[in-house]
Short mmCIF file of C-alpha atoms in Angstrom, two decimals:
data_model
loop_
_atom_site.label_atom_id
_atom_site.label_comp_id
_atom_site.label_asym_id
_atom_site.label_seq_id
_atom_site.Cartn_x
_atom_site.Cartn_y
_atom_site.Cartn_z
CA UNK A 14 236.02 50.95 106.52
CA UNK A 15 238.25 51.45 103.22
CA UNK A 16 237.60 49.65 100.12
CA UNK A 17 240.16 49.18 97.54
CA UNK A 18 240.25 46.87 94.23
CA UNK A 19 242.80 44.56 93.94
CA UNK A 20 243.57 43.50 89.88
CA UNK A 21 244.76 39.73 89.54
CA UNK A 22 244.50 37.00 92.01
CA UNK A 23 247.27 34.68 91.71
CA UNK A 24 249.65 33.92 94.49
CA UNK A 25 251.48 37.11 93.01
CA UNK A 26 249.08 38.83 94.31
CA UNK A 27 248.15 36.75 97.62
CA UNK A 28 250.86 38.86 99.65
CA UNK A 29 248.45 42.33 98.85
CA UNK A 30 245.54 40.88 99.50
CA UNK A 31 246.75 39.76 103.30
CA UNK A 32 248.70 43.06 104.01
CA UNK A 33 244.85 44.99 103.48
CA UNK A 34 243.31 42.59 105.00
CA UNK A 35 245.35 43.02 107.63
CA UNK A 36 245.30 46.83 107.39
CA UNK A 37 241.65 46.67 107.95
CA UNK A 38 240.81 47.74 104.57
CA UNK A 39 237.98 45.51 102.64
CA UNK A 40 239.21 43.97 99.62
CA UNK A 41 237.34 43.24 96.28
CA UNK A 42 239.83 41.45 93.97
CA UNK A 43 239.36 40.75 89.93
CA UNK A 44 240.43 38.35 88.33
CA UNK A 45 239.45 35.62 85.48
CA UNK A 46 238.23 32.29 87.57
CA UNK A 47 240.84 29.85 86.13
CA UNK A 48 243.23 27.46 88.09
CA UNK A 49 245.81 29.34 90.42
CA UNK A 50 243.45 31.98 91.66
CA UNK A 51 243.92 31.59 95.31
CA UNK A 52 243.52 35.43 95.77
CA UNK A 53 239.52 33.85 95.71
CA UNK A 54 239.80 32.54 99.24
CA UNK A 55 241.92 35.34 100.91
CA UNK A 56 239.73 38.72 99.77
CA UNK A 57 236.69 40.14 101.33
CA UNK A 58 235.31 39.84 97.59
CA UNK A 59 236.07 38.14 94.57
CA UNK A 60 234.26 38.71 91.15
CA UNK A 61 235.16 36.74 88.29
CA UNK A 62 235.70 39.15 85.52
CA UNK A 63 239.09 39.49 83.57
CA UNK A 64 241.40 42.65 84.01
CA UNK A 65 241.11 43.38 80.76
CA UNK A 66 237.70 44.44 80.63
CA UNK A 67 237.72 48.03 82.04
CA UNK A 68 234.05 49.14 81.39
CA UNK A 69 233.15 45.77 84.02
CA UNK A 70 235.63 46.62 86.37
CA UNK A 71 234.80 50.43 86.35
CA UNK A 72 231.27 49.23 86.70
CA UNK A 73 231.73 47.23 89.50
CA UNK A 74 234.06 49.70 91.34
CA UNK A 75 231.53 52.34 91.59
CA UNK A 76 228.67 50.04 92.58
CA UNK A 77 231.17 48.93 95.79
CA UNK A 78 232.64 53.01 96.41
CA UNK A 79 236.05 51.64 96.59
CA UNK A 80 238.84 54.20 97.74
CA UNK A 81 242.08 52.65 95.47
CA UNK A 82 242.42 50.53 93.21
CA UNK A 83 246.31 48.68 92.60
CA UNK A 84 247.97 45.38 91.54
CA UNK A 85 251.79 44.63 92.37
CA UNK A 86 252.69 42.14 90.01
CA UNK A 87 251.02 42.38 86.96
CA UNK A 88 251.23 44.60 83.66
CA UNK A 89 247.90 43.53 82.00
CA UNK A 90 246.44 44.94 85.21
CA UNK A 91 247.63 48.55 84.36
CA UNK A 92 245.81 50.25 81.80
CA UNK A 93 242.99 49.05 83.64
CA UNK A 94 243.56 50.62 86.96
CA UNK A 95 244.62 53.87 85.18
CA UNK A 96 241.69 53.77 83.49
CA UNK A 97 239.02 53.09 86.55
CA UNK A 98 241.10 55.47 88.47
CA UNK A 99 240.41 58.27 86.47
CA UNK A 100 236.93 58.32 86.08
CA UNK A 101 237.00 57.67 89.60
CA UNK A 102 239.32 60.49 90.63
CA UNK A 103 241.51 58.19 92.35
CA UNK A 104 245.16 57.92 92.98
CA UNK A 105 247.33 56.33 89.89
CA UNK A 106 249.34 56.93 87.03
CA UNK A 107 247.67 58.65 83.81
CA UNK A 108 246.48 56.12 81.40
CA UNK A 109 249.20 57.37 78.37
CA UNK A 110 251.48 56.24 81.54
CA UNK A 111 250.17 53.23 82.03
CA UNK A 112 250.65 52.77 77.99
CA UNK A 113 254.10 53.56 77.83
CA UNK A 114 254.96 51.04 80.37
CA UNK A 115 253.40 48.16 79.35
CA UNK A 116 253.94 48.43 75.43
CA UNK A 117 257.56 47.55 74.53
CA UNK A 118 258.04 49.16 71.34
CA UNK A 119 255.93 52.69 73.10
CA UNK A 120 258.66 52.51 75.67
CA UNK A 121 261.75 52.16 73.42
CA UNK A 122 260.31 54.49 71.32
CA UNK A 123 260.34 56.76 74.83
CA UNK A 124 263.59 56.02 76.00
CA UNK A 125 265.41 57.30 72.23
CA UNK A 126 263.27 60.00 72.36
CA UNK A 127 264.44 61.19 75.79
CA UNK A 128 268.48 59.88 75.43
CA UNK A 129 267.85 56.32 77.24
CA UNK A 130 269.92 54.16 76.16
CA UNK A 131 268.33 51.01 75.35
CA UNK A 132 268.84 48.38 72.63
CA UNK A 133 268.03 48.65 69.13
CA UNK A 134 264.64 47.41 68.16
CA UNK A 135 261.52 47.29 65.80
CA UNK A 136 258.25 46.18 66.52
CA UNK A 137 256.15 43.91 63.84
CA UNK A 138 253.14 42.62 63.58
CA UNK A 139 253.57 39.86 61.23
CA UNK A 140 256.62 37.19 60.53
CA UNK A 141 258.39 39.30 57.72
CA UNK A 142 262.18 38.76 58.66
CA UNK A 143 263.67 41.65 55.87
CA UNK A 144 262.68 44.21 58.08
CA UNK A 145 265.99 43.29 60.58
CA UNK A 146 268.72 42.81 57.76
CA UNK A 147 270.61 46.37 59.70
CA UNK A 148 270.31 44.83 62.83
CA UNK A 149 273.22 42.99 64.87
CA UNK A 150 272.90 39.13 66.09
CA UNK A 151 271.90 37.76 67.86
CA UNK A 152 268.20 39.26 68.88
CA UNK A 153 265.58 38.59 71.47
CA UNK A 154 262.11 38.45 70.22
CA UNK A 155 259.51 39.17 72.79
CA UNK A 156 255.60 39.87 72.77
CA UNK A 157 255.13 43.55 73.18
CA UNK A 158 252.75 43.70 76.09
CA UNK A 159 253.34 40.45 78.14
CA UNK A 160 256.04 39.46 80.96
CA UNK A 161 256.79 36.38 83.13
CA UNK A 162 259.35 35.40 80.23
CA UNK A 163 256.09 34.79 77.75
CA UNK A 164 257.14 33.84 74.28
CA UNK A 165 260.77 35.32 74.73
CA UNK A 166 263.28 34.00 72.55
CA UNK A 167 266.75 34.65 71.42
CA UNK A 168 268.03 33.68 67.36
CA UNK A 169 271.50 33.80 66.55
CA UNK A 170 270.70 33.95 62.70
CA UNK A 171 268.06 34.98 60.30
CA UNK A 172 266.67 31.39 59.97
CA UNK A 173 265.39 31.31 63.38
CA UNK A 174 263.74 34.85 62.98
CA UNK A 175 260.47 33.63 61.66
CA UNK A 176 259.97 31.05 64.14
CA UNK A 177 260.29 33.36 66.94
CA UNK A 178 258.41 36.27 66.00
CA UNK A 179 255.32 33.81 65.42
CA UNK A 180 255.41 32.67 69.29
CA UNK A 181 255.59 36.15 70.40
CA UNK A 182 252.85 37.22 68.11
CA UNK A 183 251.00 34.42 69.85
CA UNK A 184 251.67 35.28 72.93
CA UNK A 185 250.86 38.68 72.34
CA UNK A 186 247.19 40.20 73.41
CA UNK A 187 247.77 43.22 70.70
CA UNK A 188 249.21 40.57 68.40
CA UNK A 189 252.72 42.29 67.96
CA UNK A 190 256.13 41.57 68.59
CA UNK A 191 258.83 43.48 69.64
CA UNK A 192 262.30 42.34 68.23
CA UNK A 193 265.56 43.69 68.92
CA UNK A 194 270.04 43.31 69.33
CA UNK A 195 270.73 40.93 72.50
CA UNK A 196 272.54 42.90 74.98
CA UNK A 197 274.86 40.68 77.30
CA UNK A 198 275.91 41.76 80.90
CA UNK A 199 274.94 41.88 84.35
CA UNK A 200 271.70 41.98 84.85
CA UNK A 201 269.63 44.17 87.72
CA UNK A 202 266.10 45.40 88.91
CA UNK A 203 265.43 48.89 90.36
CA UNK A 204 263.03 48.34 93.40
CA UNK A 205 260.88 52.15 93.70
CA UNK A 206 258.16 54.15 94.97
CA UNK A 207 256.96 57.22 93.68
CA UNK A 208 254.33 59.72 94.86
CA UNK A 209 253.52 63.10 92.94
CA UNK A 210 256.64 62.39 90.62
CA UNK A 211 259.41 61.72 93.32
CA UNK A 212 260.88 58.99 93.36
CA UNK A 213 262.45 56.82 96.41
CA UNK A 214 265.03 54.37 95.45
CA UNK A 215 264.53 51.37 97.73
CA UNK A 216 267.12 48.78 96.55
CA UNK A 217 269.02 47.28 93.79
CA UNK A 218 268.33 43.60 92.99
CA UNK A 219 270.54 40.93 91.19
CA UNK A 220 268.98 38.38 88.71
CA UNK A 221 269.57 35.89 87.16
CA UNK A 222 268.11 33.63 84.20
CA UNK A 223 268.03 29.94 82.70
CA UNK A 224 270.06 32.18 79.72
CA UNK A 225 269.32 31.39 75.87
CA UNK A 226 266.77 30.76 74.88
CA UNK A 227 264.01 31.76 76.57
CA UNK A 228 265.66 33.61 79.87
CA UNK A 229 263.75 32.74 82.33
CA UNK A 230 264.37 34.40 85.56
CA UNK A 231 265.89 31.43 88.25
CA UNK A 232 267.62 33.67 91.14
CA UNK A 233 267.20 37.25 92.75
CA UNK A 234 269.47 38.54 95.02
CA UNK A 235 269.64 41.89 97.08
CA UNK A 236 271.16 43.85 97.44
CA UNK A 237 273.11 44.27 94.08
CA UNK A 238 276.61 43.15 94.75
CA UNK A 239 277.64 46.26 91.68
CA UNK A 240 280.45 48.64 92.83
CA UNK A 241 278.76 51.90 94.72
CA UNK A 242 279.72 53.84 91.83
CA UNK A 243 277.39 51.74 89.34
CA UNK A 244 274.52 51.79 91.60
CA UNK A 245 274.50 55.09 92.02
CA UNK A 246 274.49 55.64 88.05
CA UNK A 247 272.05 53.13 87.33
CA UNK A 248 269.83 54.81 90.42
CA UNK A 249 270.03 57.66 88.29
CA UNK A 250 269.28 56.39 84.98
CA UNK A 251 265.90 54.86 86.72
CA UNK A 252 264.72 58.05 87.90
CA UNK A 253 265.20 59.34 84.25
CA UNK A 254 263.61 56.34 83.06
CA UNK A 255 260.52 56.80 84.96
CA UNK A 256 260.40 60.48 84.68
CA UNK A 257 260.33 59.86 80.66
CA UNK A 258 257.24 57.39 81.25
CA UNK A 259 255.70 59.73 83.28
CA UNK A 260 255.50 57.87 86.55
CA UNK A 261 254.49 59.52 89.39
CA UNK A 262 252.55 57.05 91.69
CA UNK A 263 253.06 53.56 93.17
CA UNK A 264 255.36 50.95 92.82
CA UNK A 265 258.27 50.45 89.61
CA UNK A 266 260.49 47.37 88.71
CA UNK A 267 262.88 48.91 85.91
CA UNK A 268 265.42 46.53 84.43
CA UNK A 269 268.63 47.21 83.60
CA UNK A 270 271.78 45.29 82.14
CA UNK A 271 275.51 46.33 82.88
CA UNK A 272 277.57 45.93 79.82
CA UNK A 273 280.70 44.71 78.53
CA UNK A 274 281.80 48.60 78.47
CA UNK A 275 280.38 49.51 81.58
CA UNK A 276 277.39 51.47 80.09
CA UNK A 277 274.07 51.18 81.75
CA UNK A 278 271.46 49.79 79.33
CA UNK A 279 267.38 50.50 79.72
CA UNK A 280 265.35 46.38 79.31
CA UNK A 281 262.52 47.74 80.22
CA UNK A 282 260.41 49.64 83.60
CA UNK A 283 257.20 48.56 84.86
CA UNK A 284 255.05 50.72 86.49
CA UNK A 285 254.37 47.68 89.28
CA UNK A 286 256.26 45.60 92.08
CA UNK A 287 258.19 43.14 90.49
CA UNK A 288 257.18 40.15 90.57
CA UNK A 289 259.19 36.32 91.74
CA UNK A 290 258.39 37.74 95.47
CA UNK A 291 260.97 40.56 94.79
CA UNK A 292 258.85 43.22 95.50
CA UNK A 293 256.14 41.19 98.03
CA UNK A 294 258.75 39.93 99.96
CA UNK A 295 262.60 40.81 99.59
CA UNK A 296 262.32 43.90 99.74
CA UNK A 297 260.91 44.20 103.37
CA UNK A 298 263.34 41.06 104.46
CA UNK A 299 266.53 43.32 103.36
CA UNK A 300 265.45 46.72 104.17
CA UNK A 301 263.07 46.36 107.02
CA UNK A 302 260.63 48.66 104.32
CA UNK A 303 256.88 47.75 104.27
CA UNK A 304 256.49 48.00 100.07
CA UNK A 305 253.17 46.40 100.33
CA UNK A 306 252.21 49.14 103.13
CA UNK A 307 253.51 51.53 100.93
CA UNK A 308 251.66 50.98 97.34
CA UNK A 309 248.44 50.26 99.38
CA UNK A 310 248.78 53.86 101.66
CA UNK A 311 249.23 55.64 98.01
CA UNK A 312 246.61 53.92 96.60
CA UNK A 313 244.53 55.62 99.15
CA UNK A 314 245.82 58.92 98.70
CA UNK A 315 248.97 59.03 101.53
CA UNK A 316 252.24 58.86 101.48
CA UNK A 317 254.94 58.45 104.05
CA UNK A 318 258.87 58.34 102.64
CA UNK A 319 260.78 54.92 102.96
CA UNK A 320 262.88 54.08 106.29
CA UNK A 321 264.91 51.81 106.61
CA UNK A 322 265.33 49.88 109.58
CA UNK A 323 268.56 47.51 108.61
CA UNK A 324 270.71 46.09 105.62
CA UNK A 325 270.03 42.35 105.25
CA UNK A 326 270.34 39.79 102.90
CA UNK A 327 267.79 38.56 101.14
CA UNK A 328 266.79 36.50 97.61
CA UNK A 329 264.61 33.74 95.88
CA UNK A 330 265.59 30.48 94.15
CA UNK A 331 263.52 28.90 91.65
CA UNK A 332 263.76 25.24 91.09
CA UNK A 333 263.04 23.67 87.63
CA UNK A 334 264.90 21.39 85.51
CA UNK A 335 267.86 23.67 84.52
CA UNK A 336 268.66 24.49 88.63
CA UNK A 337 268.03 20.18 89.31
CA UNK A 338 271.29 20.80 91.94
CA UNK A 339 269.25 22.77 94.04
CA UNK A 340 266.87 20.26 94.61
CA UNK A 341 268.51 18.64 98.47
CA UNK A 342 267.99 22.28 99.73
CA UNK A 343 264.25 21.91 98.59
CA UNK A 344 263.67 18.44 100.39
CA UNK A 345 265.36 19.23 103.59
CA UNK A 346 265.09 22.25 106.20
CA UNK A 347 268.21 25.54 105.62
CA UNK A 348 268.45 27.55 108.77
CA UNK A 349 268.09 30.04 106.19
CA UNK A 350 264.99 29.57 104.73
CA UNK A 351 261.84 32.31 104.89
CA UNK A 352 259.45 30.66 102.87
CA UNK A 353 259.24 27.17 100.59
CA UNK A 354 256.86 25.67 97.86
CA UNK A 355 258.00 22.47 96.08
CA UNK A 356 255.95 21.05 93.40
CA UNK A 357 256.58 17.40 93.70
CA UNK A 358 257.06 15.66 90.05
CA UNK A 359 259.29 16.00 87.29
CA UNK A 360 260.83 18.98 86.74
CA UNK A 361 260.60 21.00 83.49
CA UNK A 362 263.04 22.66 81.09
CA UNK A 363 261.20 25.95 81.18
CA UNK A 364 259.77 28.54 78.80
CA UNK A 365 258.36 31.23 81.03
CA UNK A 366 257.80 31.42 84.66
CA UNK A 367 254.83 29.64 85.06
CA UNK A 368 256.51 26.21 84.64
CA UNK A 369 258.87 26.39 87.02
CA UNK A 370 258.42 23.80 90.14
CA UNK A 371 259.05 25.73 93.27
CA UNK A 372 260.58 28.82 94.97
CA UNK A 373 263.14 28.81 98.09
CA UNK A 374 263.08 32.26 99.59
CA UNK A 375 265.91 33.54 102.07
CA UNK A 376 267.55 35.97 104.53
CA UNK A 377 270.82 36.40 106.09
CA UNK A 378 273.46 38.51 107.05
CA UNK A 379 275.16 37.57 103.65
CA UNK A 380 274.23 36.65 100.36
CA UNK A 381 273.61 32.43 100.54
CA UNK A 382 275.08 31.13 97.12
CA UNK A 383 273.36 27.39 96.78
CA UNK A 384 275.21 25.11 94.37
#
């Protein structure tokens, strides 16, 4: 029987866990032992160690002979794998990969280095404001090396800057924050696999966000309802993106915003499935593709290219207090509903992902618009 690692063990996660188990493949997952850890109860094994510390994990790993080692959800997870992957000689991205996409300011740096376009930005590591007095408000201020929304926020003047760069540096696990010009437009996620360096576009997802000023992500939608034209360029640009990060296994999530000119501009590309069920479960609902088959069958050194057996519909809506009007289609049963969690209780104004109350996931033969 295969063994493979799973990194993380949150309900992110959950849907990985299930597909190997159901693969037939035993499953040791890692993760810190803390409140929403239900990967616990689902895996073959579960070891309470954080996915931060490598030198554990790679420990462990060769105690058990495991056979891959992934996480779909998760950019803290990444270095790690990379790194228990090589001394393993198993199947992942290099570990100067797995650094330039996970560190913000490594990837800008990246993307101007290889003719990305991507917003202006400088990374800090303390509150000192006069470093920004060339740049353009508004600005988003963001830890460097966290996601899920985490200590994101957007200032409109240079009286708010301080403020905001000490949350992100909070936030932060290498205590720095990245800061840089606000780019408004329409904004997407690149759904990919890639194995040896070529790279399968699956789909083109639709988000969108609670706006200023923390952005927290509320809807997904696929597929994109862009023109064919800018699909086609921004499937481009993501290929050059992840060629330039020098990703050439597994799953990506690159982000993208469509602006007020039409030009495609670089957010940021994770070498992961994104997260909010995109990847876990949209994906195969509009496309008929098994993503979680996929990244798991890499993992363990094979590959077979993307099919796709039809063209549906499919998204996630988040409820929290900002999307209250969505709350009647949480308390009683849509005929197109997938999958529902509601959180009874009061609902938050939210920060980051975590806080939000409850997810509505669909499919159809067109995109449902709830309002």
């Amino acid at each position: 029987m295969k063994k493979i690692a799973i990194l993380g063990a949150s309900y992110l996660q959950k849907p990985l866990v299930e597909k190997a188990n159901q693969m037939g493949i035993e499953t040791h997952c890692f993760a810190w032992d803390y409140g929403d850890c239900e990967c616990k109860y689902v895996a073959d094994f579960f070891y309470p160690i954080s996915v931060l510390e490598k030198e554990e994990i790679l420990h462990r790993c060769k105690e058990i002979g495991i056979d891959g080692i992934l996480s779909i959800a998760s950019d803290a997870c990444v270095p790690t794998i990379s790194f228990v992957a090589k001394h393993l000689n198993l199947i992942s991205n290099s570990c100067q990969s797995s650094m330039l996409s996970t560190n913000k300011d490594s990837m800008r740096k990246t993307f101007y280095k290889n003719g990305i376009k991507s917003p202006k930005s400088k990374a800090v590591s303390n509150t000192d404001s006069d470093f920004f007095e060339d740049f353009n408000f508004p600005l988003i201020v963001k830890p460097t090396d966290r996601s899920g929304s985490l200590g994101v926020t957007k200032v409109s003047d240079v009286n708010e800057l301080r403020p905001a760069i000490k949350k992100a540096l909070n936030y932060s696990i290498e205590k720095k924050a990245i800061v840089e010009e606000y780019v408004s437009g329409w904004e997407v996620s690149v759904e990919s696999i890639s194995w040896k360096g070529e790279h399968s576009i699956i789909t083109i997802t639709d988000k969108i966000t609670t706006g200023e000023p923390h952005f927290v992500e509320v809807e997904h939608h696929q597929p994109s309802t862009l023109s064919s034209d800018l699909k086609e360029r921004i499937a481009k640009e993501t290929v050059k993106a992840l060629n330039a990060l020098k990703i050439e296994y597994g799953a990506s999530h690159a982000e993208f915003k469509v602006n007020d000119e039409g030009e495609i501009v670089a957010i940021e590309v994770g070498s992961r499935m994104g997260g909010d069920f995109i990847g876990s479960h949209l994906v195969q609902l509009s496309t008929g593709y098994d993503y979680l088959k996929g990244v798991i069958e890499i993992a363990l050194g094979t590959f077979n290219k993307p099919s796709f057996q039809y063209n549906n519909h499919s998204g996630v809506y988040f409820l929290c207090k900002e999307t209250e009007s969505l709350l009647p289609f949480f308390e009683n049963e849509n005929d197109f509903e997938i999958e529902k969690n509601f959180q009874s209780g009061k609902l938050k104004v939210v920060a980051s992902s975590s806080e939000r109350s409850g997810y509505l996931i669909y499919k159809a033969n067109e995109k449902i618009v709830l309002v």
